[in-house]
PDB file of C-alpha atoms and ligand atoms in Angstrom:
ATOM      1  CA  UNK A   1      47.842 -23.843 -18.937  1.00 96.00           C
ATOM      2  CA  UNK A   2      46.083 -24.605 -15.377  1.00 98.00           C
ATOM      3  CA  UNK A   3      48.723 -25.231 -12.977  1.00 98.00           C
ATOM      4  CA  UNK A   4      48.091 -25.862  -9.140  1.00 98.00           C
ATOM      5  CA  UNK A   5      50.718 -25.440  -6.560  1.00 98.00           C
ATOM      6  CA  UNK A   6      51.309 -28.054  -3.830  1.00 98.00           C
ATOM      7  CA  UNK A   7      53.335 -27.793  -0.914  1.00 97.00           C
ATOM      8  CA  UNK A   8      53.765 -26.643   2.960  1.00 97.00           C
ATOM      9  CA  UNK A   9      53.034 -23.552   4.620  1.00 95.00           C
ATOM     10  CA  UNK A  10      56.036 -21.160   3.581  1.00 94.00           C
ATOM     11  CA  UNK A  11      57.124 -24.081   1.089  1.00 96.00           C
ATOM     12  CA  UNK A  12      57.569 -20.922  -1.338  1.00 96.00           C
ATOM     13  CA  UNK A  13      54.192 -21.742  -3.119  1.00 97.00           C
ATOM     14  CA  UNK A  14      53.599 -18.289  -3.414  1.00 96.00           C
ATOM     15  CA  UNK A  15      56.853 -17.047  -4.386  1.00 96.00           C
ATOM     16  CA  UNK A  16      56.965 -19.394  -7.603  1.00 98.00           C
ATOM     17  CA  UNK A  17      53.527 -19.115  -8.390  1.00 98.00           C
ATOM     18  CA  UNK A  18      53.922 -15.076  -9.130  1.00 97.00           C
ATOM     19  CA  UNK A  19      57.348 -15.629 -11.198  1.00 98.00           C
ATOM     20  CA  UNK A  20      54.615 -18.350 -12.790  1.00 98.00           C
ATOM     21  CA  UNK A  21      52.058 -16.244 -13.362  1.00 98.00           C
ATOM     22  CA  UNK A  22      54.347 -13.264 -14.862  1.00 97.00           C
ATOM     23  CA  UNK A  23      56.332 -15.576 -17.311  1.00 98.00           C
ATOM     24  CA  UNK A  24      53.464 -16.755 -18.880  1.00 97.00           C
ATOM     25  CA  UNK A  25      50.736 -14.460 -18.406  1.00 97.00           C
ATOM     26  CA  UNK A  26      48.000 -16.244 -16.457  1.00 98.00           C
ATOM     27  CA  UNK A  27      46.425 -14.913 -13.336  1.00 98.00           C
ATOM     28  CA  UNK A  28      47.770 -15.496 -10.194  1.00 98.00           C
ATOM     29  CA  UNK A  29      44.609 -16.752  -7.988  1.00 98.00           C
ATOM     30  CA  UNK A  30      45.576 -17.774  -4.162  1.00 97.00           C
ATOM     31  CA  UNK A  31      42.896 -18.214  -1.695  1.00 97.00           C
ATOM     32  CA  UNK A  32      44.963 -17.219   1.006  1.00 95.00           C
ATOM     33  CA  UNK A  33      45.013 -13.461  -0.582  1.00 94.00           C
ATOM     34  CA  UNK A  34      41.584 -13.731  -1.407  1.00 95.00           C
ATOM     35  CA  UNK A  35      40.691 -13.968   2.401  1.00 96.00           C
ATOM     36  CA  UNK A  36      43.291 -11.762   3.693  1.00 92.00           C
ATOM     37  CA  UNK A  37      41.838  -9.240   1.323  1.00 92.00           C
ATOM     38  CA  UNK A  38      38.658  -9.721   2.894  1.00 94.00           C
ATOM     39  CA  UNK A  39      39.951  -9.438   6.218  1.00 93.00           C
ATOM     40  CA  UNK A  40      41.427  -6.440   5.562  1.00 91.00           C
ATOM     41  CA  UNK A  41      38.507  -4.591   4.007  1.00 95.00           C
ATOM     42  CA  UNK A  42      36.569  -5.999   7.254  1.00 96.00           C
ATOM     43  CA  UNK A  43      34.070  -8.357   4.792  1.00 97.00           C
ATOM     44  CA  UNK A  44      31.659 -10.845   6.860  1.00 96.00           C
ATOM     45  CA  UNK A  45      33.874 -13.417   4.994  1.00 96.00           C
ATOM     46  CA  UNK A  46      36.688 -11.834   6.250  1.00 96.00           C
ATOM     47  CA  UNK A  47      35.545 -11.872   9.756  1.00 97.00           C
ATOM     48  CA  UNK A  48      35.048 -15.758   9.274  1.00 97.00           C
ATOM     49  CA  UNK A  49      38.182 -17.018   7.577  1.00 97.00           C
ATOM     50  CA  UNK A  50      40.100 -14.762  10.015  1.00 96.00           C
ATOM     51  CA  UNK A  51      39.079 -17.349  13.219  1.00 96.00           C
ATOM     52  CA  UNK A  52      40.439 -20.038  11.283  1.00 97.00           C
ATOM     53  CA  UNK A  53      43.412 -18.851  10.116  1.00 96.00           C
ATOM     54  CA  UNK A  54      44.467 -17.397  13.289  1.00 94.00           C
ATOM     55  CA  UNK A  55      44.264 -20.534  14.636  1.00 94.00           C
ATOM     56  CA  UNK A  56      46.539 -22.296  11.810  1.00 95.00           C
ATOM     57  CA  UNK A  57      42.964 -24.416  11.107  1.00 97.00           C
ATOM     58  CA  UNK A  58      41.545 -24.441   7.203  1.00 97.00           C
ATOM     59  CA  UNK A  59      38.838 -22.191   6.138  1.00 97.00           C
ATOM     60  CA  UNK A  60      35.756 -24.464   6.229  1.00 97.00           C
ATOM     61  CA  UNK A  61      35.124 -26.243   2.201  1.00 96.00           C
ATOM     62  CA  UNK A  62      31.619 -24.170   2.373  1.00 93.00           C
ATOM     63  CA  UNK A  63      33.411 -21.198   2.421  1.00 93.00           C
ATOM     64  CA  UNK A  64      36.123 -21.323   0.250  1.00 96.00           C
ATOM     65  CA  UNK A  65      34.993 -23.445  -2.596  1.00 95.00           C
ATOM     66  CA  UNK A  66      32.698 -21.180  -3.981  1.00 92.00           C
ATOM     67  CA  UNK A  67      34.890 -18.249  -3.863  1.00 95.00           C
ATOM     68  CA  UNK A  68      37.595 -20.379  -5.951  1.00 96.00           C
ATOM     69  CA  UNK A  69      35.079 -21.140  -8.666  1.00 95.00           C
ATOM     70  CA  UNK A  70      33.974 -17.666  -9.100  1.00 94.00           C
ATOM     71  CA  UNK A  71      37.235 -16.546  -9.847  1.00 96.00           C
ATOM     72  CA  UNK A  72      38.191 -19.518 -12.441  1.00 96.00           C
ATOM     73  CA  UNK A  73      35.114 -18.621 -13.987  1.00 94.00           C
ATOM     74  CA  UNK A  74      36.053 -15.192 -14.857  1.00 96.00           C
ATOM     75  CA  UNK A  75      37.522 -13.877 -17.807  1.00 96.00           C
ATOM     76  CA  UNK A  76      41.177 -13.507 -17.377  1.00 97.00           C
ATOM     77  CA  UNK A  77      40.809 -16.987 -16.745  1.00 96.00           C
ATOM     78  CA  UNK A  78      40.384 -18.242 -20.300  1.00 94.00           C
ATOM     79  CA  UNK A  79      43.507 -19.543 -21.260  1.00 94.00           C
ATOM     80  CA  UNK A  80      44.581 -20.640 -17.972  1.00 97.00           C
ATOM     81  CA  UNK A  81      45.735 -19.600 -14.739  1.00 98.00           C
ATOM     82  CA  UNK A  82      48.139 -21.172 -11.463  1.00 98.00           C
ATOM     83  CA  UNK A  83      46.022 -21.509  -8.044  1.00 98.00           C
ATOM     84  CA  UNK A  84      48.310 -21.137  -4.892  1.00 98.00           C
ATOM     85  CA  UNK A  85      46.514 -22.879  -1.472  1.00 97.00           C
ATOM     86  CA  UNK A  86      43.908 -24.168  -3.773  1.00 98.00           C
ATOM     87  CA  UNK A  87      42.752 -26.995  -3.394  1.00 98.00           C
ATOM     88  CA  UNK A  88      43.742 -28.094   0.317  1.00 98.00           C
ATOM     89  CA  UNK A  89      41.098 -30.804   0.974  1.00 98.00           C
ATOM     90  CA  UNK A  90      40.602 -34.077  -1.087  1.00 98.00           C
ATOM     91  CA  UNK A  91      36.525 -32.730  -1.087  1.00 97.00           C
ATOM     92  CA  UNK A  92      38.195 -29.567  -3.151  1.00 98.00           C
ATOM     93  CA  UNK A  93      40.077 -30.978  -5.005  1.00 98.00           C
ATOM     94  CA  UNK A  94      36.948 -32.897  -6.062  1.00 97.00           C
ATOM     95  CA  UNK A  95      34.789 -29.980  -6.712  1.00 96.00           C
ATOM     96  CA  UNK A  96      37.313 -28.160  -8.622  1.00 97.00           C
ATOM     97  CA  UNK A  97      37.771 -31.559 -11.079  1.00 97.00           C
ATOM     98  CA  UNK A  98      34.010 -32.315 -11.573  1.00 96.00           C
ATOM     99  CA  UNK A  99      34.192 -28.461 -12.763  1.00 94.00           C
ATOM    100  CA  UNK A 100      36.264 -28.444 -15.070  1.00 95.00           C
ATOM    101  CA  UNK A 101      35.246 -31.520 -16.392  1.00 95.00           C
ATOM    102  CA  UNK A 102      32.067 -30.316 -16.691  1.00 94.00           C
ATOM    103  CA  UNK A 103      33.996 -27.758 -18.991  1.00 90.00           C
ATOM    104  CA  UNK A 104      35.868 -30.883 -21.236  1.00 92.00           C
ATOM    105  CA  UNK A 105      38.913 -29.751 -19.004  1.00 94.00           C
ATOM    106  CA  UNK A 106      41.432 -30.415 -16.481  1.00 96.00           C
ATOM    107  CA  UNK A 107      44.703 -29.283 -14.480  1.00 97.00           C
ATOM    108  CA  UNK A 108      47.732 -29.625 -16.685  1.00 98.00           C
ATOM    109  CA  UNK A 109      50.181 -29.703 -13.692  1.00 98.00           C
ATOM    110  CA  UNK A 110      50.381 -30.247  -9.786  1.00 98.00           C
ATOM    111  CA  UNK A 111      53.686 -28.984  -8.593  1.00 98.00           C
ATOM    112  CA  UNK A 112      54.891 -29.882  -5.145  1.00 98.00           C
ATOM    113  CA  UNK A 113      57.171 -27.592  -3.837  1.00 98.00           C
ATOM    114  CA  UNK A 114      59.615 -29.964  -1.526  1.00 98.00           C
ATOM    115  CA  UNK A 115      60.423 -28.319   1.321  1.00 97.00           C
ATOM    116  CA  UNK A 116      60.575 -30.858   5.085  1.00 95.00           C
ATOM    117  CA  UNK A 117      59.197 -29.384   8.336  1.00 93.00           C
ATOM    118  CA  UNK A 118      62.490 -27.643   9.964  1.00 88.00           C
ATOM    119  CA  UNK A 119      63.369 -25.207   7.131  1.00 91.00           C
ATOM    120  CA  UNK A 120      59.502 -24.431   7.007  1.00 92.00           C
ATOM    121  CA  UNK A 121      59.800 -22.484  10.613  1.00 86.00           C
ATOM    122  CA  UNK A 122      62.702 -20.475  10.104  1.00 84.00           C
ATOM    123  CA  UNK A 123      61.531 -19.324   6.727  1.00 88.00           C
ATOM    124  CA  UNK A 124      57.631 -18.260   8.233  1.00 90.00           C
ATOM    125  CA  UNK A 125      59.552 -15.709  11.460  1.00 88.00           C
ATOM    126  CA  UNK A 126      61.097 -13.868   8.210  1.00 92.00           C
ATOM    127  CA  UNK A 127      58.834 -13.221   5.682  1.00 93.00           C
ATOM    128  CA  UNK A 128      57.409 -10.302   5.918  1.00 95.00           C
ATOM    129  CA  UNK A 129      54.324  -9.421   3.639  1.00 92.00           C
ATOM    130  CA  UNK A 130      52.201  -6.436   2.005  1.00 91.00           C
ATOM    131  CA  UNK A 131      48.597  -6.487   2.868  1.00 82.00           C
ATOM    132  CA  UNK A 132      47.943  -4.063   0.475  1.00 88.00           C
ATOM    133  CA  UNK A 133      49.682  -5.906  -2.867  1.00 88.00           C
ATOM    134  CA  UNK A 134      50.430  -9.288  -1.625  1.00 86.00           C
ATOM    135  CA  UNK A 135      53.936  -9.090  -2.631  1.00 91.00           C
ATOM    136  CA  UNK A 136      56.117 -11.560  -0.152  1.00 93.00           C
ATOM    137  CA  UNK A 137      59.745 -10.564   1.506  1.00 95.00           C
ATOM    138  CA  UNK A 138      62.058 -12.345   3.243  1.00 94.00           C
ATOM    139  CA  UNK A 139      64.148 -10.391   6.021  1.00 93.00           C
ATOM    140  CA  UNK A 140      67.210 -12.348   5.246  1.00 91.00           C
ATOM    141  CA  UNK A 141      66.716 -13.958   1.160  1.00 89.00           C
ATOM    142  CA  UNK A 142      64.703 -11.491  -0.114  1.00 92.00           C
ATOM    143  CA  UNK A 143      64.350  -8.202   1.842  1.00 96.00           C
ATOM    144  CA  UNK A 144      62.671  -5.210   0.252  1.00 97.00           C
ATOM    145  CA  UNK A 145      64.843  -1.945  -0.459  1.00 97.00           C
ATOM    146  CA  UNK A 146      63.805  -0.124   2.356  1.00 97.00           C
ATOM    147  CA  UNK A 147      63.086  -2.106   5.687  1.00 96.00           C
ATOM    148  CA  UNK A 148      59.420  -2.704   6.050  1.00 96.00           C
ATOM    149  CA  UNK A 149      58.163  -0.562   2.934  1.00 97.00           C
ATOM    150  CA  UNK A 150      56.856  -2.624  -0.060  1.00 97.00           C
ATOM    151  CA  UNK A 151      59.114  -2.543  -3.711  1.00 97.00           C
ATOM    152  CA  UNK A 152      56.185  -2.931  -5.452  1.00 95.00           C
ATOM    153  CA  UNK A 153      53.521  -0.870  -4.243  1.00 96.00           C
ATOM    154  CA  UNK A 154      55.035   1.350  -1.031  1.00 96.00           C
ATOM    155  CA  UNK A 155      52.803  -0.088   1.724  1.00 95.00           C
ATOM    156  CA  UNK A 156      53.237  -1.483   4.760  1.00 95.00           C
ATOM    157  CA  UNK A 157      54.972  -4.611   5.098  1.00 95.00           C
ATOM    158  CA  UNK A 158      53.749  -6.664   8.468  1.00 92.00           C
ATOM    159  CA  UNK A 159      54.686 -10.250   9.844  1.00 91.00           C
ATOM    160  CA  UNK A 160      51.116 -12.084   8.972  1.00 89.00           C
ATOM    161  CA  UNK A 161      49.074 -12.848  12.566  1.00 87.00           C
ATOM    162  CA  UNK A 162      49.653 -16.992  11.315  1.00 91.00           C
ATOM    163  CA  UNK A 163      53.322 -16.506  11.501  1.00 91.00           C
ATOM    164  CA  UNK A 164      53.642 -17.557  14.915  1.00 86.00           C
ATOM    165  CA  UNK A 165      55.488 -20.070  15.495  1.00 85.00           C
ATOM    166  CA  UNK A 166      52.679 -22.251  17.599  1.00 86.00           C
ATOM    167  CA  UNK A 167      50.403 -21.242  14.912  1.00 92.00           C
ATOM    168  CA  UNK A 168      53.250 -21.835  12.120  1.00 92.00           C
ATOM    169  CA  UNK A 169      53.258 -25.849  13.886  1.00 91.00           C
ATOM    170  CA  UNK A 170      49.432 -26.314  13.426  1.00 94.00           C
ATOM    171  CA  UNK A 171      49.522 -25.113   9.708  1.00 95.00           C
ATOM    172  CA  UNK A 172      51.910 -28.217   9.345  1.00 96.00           C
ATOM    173  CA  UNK A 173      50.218 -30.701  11.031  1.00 96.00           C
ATOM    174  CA  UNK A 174      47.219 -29.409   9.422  1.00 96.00           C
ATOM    175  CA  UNK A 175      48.752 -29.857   6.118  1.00 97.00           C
ATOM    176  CA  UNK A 176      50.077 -33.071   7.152  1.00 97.00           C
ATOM    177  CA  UNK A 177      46.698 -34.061   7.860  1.00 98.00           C
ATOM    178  CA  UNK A 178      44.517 -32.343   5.371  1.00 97.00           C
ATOM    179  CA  UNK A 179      46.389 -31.767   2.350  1.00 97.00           C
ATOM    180  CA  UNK A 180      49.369 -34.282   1.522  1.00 97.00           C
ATOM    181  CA  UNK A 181      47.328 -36.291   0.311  1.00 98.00           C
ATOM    182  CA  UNK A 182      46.224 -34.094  -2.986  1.00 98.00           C
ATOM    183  CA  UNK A 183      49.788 -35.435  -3.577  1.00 98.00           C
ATOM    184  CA  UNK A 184      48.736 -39.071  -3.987  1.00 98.00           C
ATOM    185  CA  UNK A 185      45.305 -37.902  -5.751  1.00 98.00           C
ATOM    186  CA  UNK A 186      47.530 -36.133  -8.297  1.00 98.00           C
ATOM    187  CA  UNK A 187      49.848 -38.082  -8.702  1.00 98.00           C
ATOM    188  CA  UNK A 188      47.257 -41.057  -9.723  1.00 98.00           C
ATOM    189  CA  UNK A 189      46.032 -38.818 -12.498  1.00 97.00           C
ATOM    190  CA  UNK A 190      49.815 -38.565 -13.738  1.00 97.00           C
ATOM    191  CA  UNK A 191      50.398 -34.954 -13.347  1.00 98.00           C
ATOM    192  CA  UNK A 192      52.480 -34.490 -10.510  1.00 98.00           C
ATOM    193  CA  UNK A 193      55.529 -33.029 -10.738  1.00 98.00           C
ATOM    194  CA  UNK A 194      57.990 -32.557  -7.521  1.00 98.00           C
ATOM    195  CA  UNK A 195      60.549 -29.918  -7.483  1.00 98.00           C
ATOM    196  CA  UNK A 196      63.386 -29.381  -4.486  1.00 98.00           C
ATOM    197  CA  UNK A 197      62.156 -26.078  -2.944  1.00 98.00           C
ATOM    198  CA  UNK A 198      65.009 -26.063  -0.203  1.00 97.00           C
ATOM    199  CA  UNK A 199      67.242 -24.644  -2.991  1.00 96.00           C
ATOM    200  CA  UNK A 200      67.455 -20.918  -4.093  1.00 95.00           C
ATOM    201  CA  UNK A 201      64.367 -19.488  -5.241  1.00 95.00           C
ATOM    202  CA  UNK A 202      65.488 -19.420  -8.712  1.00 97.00           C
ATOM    203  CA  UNK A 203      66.652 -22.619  -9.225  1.00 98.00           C
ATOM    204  CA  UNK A 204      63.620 -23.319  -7.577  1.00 98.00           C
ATOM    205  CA  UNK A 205      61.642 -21.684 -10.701  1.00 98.00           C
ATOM    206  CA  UNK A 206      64.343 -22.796 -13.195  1.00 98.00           C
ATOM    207  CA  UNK A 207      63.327 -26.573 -12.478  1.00 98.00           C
ATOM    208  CA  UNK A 208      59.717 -25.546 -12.828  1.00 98.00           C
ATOM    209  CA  UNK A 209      59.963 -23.642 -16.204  1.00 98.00           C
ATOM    210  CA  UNK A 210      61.784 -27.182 -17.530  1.00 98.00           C
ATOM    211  CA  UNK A 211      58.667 -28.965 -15.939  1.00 98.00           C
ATOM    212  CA  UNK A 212      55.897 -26.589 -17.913  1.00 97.00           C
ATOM    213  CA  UNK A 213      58.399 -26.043 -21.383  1.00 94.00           C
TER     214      UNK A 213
HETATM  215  P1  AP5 B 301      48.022 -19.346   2.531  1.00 79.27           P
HETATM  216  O1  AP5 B 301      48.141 -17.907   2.402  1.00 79.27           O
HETATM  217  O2  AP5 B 301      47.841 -20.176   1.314  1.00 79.27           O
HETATM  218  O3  AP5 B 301      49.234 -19.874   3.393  1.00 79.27           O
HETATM  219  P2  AP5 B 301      50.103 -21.223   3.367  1.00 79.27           P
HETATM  220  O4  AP5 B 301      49.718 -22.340   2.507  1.00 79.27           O
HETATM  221  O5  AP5 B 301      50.228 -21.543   4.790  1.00 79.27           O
HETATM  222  O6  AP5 B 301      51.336 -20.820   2.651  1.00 79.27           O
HETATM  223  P3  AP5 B 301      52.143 -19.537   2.807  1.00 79.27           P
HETATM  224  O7  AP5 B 301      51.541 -18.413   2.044  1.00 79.27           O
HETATM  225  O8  AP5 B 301      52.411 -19.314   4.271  1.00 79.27           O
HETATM  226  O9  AP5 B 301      53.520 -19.997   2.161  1.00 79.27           O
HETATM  227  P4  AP5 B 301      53.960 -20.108   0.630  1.00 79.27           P
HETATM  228  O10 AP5 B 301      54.136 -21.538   0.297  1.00 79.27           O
HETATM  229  O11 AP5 B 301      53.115 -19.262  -0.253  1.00 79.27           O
HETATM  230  O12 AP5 B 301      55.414 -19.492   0.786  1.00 79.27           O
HETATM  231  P5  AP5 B 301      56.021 -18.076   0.363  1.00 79.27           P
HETATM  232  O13 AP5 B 301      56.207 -18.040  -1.109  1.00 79.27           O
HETATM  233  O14 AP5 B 301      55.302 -16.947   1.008  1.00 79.27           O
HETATM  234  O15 AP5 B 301      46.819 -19.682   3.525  1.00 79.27           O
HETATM  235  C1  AP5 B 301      46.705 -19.040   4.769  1.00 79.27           C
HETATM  236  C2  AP5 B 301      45.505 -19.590   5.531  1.00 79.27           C
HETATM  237  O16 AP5 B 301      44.303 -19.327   4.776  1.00 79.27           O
HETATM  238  C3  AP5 B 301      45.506 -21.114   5.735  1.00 79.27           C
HETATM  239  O17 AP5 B 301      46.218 -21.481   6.878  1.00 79.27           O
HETATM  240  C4  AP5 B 301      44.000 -21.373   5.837  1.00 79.27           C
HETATM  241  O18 AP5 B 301      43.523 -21.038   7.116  1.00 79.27           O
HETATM  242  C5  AP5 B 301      43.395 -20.399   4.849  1.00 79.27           C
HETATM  243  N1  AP5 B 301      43.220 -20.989   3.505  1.00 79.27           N
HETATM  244  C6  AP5 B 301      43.813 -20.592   2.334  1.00 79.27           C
HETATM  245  N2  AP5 B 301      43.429 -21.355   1.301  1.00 79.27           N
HETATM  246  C7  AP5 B 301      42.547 -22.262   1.815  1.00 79.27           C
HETATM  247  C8  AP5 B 301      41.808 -23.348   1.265  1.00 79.27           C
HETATM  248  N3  AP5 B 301      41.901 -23.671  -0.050  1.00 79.27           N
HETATM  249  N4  AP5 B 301      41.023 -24.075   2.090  1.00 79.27           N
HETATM  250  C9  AP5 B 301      40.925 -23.777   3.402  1.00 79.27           C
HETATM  251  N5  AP5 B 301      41.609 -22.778   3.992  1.00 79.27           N
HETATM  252  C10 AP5 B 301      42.406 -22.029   3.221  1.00 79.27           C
HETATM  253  O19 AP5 B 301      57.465 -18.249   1.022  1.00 79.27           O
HETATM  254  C11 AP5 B 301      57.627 -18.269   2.433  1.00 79.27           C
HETATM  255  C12 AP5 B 301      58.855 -17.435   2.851  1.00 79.27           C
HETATM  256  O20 AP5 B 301      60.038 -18.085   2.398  1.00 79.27           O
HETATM  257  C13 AP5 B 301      58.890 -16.046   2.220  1.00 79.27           C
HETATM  258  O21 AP5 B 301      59.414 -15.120   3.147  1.00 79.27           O
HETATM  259  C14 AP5 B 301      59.802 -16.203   1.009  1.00 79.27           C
HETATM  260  O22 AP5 B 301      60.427 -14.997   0.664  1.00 79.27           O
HETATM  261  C15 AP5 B 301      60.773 -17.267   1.477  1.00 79.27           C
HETATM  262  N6  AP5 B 301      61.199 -18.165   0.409  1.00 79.27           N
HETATM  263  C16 AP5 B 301      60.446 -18.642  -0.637  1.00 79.27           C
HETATM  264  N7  AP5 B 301      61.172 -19.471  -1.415  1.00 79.27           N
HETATM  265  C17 AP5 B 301      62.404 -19.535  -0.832  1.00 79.27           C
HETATM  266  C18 AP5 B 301      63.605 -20.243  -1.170  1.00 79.27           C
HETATM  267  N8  AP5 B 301      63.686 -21.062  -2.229  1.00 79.27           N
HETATM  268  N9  AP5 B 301      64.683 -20.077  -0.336  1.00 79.27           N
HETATM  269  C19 AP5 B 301      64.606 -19.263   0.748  1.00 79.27           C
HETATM  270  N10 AP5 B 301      63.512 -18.563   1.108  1.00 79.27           N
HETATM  271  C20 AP5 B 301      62.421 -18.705   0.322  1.00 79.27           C
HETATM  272 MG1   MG B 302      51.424 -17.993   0.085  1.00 79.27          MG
END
């Protein structure tokens, strides 16, 4: 099953594309950890994707395409997998279909994770996130056992540098501008699904598992 989420920053993409990825045993692949990884381990791509994201501005297509389709290509990818803040840009979205048709293949669902503009910046000043694991908190909805100490893995947990708010009001008219409209291109190819992601996080998953069962 190759599922993509859609959706705004903080829209809870993340959130529902782990319990995704655990319930049916795909990979998890999300760009967004991919460079924060990098960043992290101080990688020229790294040092790159950082000035963009910092900004609230999209990792350039050169960039980021080619990482995507080196991870779909590997092994743990064979029977499917769920991409989280991949594709962003119509041109990706592109590049990732001629792929995979190259392969006799294609996405099986687009979920867009409904969630407007004025929940998005309360949510973003309370997550809280591990660099080391990628595992996601939320001060208030979801906070971790022990204040700023990862469940899963025992790291740090930090307030990502793009959870500004100014920054957090680019992101959105970034994805206003840039990648709402993967929701038209998906929906013409009749797999979009919407779900309500203002709701709790699992009914949130609940309404997905009905959409992939
Ligand atoms: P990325 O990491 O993908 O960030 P994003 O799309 O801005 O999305 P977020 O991770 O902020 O939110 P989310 O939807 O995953 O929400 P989450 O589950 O954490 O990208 C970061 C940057 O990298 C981009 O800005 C760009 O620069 C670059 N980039 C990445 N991919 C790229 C690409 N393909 N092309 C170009 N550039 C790219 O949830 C948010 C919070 O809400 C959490 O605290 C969570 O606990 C809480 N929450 C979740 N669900 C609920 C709920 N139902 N109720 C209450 N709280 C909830
Ligand atoms: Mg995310």
């Amino acid at each position: 099953m190759k599922i993509i989420m859609l959706g705004a920053p903080g829209a809870g993409k993340g959130t529902q594309a782990k319990m995704i990825a655990k319930e049916y045993g795909i990979p998890h692949i999300s760009t967004g950890d991919i460079f924060r990884a990098n960043i992290k381990e101080g990688t020229e791509l790294g040092k790159e994707a950082k000035k963009y994201m910092d900004a609230g501005q999209l990792v350039p297509d050169e960039l980021t395409v080619k990482i995507l389709l080196d991870r779909v290509a590997k092994d743990d990818c064979k029977n499917g997998y769920v991409l989280d803040g991949f594709p962003r840009t119509i041109p990706q979205a592109e590049v990732l279909d001629e792929a995979l048709t190259k392969l006799g293949d294609r996405i099986d669902f687009a979920i867009d994770v409904d969630v407007p503009d004025e929940n998005i910046v309360r949510r973003m000043g309370g997550r809280r996130a591990c660099v080391t694991c990628g595992a996601t908190y939320h001060i208030e909805h979801v906070p971790p056992k022990k204040e700023g100490i990862c469940d899963t893995c025992g790291s740090e947990l930090i307030l990502r540098d793009d959870d500004k708010p100014e920054t957090v009001s680019n992101r959105l008219k970034v994805y206003h501008e840039q990648t709402q409209p993967l929701i038209d291109f998906y929906s013409k190819k009749g797999v979009l699904k919407s779900v309500d992601g203002t709701v709790d996080m699992m009914d949130v998953f609940a309404a997905i598992k009905t959409i992939l069962e």
